[in-house]
Short mmCIF file of C-alpha atoms in Angstrom, two decimals:
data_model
loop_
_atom_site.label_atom_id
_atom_site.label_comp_id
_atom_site.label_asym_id
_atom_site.label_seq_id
_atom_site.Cartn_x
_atom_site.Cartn_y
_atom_site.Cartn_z
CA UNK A 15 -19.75 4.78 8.21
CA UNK A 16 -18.38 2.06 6.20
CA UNK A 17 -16.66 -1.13 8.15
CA UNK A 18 -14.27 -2.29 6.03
CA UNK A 19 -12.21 -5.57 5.45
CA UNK A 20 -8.43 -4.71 6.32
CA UNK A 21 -7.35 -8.86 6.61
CA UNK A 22 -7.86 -12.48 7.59
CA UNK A 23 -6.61 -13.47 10.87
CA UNK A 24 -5.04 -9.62 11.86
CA UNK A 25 -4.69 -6.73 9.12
CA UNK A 26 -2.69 -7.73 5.86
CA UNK A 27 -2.11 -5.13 2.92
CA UNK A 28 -5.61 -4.91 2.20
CA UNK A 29 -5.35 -2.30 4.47
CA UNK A 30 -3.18 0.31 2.24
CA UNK A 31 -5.94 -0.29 -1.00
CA UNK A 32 -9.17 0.64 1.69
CA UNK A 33 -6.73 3.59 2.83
CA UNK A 34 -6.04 4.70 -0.39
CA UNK A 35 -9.84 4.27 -1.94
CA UNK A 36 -10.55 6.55 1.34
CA UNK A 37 -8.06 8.87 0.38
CA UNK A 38 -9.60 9.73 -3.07
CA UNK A 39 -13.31 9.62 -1.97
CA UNK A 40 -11.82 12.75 0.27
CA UNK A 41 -9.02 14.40 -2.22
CA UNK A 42 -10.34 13.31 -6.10
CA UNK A 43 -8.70 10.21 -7.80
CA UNK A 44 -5.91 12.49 -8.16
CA UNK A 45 -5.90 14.81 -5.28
CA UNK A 46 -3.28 16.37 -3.18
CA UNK A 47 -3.05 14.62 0.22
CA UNK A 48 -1.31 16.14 3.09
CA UNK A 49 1.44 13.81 3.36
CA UNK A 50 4.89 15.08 4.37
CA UNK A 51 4.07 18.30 2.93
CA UNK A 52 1.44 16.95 0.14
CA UNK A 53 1.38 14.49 -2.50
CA UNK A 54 -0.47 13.11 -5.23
CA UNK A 55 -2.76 10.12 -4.27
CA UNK A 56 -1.46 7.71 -7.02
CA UNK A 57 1.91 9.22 -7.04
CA UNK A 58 3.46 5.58 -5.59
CA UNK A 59 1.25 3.28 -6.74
CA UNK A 60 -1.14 2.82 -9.88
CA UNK A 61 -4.61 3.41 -9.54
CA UNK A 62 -6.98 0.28 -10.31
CA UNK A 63 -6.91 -1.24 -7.42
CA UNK A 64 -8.15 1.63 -5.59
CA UNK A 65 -11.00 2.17 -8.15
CA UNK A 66 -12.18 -1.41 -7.51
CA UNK A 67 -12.21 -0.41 -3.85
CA UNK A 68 -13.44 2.58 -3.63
CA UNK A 69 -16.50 0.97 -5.44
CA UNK A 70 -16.69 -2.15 -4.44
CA UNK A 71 -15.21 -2.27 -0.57
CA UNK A 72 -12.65 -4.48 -0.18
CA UNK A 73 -14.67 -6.96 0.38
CA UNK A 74 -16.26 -7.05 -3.08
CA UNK A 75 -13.11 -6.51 -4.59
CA UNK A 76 -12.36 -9.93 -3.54
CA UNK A 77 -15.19 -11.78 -4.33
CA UNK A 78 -14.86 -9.94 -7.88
CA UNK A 79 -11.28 -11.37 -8.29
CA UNK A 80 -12.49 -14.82 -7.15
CA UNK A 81 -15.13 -14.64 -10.16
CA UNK A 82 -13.16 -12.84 -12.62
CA UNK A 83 -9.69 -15.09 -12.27
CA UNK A 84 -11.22 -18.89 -11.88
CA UNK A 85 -13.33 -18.12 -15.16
CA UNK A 86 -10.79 -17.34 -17.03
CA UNK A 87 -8.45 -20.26 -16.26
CA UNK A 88 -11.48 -22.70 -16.51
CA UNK A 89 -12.68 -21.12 -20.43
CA UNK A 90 -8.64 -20.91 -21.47
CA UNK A 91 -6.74 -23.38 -19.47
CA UNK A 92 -9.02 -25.90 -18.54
CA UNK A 93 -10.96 -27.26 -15.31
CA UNK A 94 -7.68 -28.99 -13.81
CA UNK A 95 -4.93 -26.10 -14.30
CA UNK A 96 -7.49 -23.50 -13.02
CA UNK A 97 -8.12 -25.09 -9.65
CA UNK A 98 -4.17 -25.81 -9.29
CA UNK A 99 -3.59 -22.27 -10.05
CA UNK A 100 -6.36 -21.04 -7.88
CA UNK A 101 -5.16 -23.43 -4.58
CA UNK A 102 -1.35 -22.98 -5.40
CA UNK A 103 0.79 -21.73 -2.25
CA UNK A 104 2.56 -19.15 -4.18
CA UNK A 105 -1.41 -17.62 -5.26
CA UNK A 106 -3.29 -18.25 -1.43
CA UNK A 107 -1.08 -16.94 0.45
CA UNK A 108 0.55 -14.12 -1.04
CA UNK A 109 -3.19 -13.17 -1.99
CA UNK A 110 -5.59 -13.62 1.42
CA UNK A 111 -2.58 -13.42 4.49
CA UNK A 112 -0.39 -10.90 3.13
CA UNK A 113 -2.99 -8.95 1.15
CA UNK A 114 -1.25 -8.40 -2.21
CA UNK A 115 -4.44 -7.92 -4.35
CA UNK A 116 -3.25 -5.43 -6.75
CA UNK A 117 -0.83 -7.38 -7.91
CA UNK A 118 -2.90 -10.57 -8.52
CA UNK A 119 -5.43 -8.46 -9.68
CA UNK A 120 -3.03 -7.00 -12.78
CA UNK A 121 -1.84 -10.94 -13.36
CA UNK A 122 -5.48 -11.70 -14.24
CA UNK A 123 -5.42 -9.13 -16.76
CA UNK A 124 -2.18 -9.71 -18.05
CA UNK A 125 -3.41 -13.69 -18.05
CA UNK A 126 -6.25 -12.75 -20.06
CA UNK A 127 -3.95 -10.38 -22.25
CA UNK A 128 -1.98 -13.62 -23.28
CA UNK A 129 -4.77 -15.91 -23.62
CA UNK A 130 -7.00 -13.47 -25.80
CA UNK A 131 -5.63 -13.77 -29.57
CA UNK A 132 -5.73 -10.79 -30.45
CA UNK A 133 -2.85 -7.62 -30.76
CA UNK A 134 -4.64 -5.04 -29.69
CA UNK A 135 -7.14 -6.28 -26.86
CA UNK A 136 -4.43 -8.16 -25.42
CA UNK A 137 -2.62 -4.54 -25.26
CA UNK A 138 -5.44 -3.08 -23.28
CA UNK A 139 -6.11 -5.71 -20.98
CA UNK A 140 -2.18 -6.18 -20.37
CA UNK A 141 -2.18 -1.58 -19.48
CA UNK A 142 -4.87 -2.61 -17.42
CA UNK A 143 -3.09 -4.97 -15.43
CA UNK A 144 -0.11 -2.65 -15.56
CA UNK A 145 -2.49 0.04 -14.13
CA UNK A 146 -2.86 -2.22 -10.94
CA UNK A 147 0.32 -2.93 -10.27
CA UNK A 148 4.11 -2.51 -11.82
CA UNK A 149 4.67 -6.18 -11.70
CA UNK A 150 2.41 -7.22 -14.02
CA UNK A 151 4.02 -4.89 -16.33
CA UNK A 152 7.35 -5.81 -15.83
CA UNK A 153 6.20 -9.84 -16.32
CA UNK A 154 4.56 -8.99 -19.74
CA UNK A 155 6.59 -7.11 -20.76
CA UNK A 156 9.10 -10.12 -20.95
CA UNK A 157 6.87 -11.94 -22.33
CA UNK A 158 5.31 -9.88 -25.11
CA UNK A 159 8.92 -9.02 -25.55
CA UNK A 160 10.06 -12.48 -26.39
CA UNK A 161 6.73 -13.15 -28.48
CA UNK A 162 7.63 -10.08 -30.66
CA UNK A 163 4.53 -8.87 -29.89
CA UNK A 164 5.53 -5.16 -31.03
CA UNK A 165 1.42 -3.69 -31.39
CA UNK A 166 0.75 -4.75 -27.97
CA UNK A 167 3.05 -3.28 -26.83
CA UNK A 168 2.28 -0.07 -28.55
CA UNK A 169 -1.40 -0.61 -26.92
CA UNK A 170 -0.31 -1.39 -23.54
CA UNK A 171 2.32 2.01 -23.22
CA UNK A 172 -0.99 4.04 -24.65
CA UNK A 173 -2.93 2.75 -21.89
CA UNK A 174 -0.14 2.86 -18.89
CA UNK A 175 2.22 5.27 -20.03
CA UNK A 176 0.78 8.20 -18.80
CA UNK A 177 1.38 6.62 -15.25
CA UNK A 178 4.74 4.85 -16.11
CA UNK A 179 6.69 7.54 -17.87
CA UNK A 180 6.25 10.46 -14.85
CA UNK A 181 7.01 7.33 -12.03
CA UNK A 182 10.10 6.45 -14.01
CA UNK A 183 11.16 10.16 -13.78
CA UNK A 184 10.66 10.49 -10.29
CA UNK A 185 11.78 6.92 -8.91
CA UNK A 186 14.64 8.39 -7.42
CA UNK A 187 12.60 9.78 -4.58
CA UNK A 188 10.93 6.25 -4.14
CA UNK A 189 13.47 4.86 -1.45
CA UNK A 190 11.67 1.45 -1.36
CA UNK A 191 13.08 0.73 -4.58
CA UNK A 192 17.11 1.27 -3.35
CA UNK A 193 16.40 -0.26 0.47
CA UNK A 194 18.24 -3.11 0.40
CA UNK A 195 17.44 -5.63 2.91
CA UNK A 196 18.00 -9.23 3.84
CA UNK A 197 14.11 -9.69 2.46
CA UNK A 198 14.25 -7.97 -0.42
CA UNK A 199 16.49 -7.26 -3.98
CA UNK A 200 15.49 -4.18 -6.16
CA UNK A 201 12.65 -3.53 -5.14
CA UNK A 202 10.70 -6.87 -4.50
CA UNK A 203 10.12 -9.14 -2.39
CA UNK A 204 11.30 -12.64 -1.91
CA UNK A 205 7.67 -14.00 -1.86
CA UNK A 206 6.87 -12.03 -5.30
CA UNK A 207 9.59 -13.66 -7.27
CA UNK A 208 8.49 -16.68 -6.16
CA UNK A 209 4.50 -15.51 -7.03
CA UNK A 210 5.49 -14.52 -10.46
CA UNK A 211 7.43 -17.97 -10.82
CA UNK A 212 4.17 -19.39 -9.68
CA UNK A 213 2.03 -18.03 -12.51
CA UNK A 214 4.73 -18.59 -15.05
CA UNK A 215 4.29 -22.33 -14.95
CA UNK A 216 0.46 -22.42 -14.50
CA UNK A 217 0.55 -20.22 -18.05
CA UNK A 218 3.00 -22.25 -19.86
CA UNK A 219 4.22 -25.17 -18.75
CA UNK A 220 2.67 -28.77 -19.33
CA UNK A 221 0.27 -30.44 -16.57
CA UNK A 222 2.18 -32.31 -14.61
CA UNK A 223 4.96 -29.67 -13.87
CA UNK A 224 1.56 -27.95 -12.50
CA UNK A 225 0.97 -30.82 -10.21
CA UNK A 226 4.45 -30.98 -8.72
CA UNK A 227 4.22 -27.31 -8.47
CA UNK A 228 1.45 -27.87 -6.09
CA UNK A 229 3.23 -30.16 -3.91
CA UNK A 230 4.97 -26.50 -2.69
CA UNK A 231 2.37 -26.84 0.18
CA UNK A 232 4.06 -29.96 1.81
CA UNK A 233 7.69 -29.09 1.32
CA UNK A 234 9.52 -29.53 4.19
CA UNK A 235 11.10 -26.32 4.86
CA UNK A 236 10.43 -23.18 5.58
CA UNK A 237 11.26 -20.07 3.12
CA UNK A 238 13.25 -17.43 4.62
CA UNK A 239 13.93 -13.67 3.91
CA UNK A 240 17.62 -14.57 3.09
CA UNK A 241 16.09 -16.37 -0.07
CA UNK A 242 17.56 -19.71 1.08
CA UNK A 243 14.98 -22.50 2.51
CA UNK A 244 16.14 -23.37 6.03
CA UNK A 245 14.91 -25.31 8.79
CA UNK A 246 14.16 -28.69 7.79
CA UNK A 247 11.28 -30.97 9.02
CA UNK A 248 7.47 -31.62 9.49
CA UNK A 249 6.91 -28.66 11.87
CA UNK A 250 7.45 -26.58 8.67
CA UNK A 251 4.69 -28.16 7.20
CA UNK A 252 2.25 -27.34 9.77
CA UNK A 253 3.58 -23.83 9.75
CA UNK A 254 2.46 -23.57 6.41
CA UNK A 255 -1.04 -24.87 6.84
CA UNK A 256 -1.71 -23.00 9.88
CA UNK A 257 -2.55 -19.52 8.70
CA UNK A 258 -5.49 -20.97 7.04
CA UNK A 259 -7.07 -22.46 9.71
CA UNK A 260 -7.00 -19.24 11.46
CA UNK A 261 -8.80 -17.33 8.99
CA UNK A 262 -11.10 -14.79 10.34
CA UNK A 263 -12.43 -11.30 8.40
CA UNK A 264 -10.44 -8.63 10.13
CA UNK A 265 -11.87 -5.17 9.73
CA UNK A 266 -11.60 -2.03 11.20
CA UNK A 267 -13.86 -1.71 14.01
CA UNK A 268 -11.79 -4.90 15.05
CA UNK A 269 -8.93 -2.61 15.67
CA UNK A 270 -10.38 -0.94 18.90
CA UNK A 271 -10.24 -4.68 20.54
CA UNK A 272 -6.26 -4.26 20.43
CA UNK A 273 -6.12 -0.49 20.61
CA UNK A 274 -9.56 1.07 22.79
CA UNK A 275 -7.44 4.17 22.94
CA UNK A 276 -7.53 4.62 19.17
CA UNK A 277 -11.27 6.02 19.88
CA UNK A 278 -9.97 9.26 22.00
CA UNK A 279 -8.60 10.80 18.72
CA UNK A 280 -11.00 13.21 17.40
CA UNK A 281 -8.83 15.96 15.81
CA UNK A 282 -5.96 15.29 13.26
CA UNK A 283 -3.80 15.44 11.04
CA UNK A 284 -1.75 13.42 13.55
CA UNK A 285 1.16 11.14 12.75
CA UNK A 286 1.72 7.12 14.10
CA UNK A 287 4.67 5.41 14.69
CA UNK A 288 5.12 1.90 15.30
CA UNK A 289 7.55 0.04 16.37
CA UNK A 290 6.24 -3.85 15.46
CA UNK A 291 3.31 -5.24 13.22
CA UNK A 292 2.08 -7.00 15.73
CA UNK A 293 0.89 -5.49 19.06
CA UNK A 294 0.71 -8.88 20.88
CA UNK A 295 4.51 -9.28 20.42
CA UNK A 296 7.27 -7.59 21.54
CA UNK A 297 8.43 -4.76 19.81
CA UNK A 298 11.30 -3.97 18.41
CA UNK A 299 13.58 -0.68 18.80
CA UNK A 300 13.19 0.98 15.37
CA UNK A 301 10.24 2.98 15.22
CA UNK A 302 9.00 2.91 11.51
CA UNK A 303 6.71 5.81 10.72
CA UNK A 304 5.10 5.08 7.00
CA UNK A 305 5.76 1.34 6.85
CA UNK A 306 3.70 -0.66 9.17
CA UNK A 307 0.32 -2.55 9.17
CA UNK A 308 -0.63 -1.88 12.27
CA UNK A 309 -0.43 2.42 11.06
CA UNK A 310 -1.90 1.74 7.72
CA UNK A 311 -4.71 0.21 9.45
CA UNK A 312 -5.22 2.51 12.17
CA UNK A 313 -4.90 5.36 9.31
CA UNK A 314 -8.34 3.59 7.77
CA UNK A 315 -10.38 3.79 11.03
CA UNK A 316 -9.11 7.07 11.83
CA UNK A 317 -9.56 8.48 8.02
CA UNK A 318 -13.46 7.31 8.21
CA UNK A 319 -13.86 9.30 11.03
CA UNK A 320 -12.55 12.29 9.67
CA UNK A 321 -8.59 12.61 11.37
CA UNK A 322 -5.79 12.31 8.95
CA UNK A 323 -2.96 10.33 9.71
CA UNK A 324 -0.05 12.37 8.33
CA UNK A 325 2.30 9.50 7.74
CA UNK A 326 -0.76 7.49 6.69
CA UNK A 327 -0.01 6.42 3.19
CA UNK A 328 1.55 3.04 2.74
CA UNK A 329 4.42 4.10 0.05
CA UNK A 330 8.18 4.38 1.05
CA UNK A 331 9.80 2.75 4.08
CA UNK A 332 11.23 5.57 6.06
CA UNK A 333 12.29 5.60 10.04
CA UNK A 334 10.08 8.06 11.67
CA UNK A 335 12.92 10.32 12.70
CA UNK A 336 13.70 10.28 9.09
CA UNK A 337 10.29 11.66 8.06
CA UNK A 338 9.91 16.07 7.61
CA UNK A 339 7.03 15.71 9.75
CA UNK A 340 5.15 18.97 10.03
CA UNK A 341 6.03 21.00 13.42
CA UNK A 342 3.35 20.92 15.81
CA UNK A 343 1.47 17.81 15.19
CA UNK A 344 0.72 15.20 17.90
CA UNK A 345 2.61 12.19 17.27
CA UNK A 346 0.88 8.95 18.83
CA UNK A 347 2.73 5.85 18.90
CA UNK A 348 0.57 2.69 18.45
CA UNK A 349 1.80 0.94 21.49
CA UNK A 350 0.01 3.55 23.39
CA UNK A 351 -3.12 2.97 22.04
CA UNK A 352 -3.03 0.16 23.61
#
């Protein structure tokens, strides 16, 4: 029974990649998982990332990326850009507290698809990268675009289409991409705009924008979901420090310390709701069925033990009473776990 790595400091998104490398060790790479009536595995998300798990754990997956990214920089930007890039904000944080690896994942790729000078192997590592995760794509595809780079481009779409073309057919059923919310605009995130900013100027621009880049760590403000900073002063600062000073490997067995009840369950499928991402908090009054960490994460334990969590899989944002849950099947809500 494999312990896996779902976070630093409480679960982060790490948790939906060991879900979903779970999922297709059970149902096939491509399988049918009984999700609100059945889906396909990688019908939401590209596949890479869960490869590298599935293999790897999550834990190697990481120390891959942390031998696979700094190389690169070093042997095609130099010694000085690589360790900005590596300790920037807008790459830490993003990366080890909220979890996004597959997207930092496909930006190494797509890094070494600009670097590399060459039409066609920059086209394969680029679908790679694209195969991880859609903003990678989206980013090189900009910038191929405005290099003229037409052959790439010809190699990447070989490589990703067969994953692009069916989600762009479908992305009407994907409601995360029309939610609008105070924290997010078409799709993304505030903090991924500013990521993809982030890697922009540690590709292209000269040193010393780099350096003042850096200085994003001591800012005095704090970044909100509205997209304008608020909240002036040094306690801002701090805030921004302390996350990393609480780093501590999360992983599953970890999640019977804030839920012993989560052991009881022996049969499944059964479906979670949740109502908060953080059990030590108060929670809030909208119960949110397929979007929560706190779900994803118990959805891991549970998965390794052989229940199914029907409303498991990290991939739209739907209200629980929203959800055409299956009639008949227990319905658990995290807080009593507890």
């Amino acid at each position: 029974m494999r312990d896996e790595l779902i976070g630093f400091t409480g679960p982060s998104d790490f948790s939906t990649f060991v879900l979903r490398a779970g999922l297709s060790k059970r149902y096939g790479f491509f399988g049918t998982i009984p999700i609100w009536g059945g889906v396909k595995l990688h019908e939401f998300y590209p596949p890479i990332a869960t490869v590298i798990v599935r293999y790897l754990g999550m834990f190697g997956a990481l120390i891959l990326y942390f031998i696979f990214v700094p190389v690169l920089w070093i042997n095609y930007k130099g010694l000085a850009t690589a360790v900005l890039f590596m300790s920037s904000y807008f790459h830490i944080f993003p990366l080890l507290i909220v979890g996004r690896y597959a997207e930092f994942m496909g930006y190494g790729f797509l890094s070494l698809a600009i670097f590399v000078d060459n039409d066609i192997l920059s086209g394969i590592l680029w679908g790679l990268g694209s195969l991880s995760h859609p903003l990678p794509m989206m980013l090189g595809a900009i910038i191929f675009l405005l290099k003229l780079k037409i052959q790439t481009i010809i190699v990447a779409f070989i490589v990703c289409g067969w994953w692009y073309v069916p989600f762009f057919l479908k992305r009407k059923r994907l409601s995360y991409l029309k939610e609008m919310r105070s924290d997010k605009l078409f799709g993304l995130y505030f903090i991924q705009y500013l990521s993809m900013v982030n890697i922009l100027i540690y590709l292209f621009a000269p040193l010393w924008l780099q350096i003042v880049t850096s200085l994003t760590w001591f800012l005095p403000f704090s970044f909100k979901p509205n997209m304008l900073p608020k909240d002036f002063g040094l306690r801002n600062i701090l805030l921004r420090f302390k996350p990393f000073f609480e780093i501590k490997p999360f992983f599953t067995s970890d999640l019977t310390k804030h839920f012993p009840k989560l052991k009881e369950i022996k049969e499944g499928p059964i479906v979670l709701t949740q109502k908060s991402y953080n059990p030590e908090i108060d929670f809030g009054e909208q119960a949110i069925g397929s979007f929560g960490l706190w779900i994803w994460s118990c959805a891991c334990y549970l998965l390794e033990r052989g229940v199914i969590v029907y409303n498991g899989l990290p991939s739209t944002e739907v209200a629980v009473d929203h959800l055409n849950i299956t009639e008949g099947l227990p319905v658990y809500s995290v807080e009593s776990l507890r």
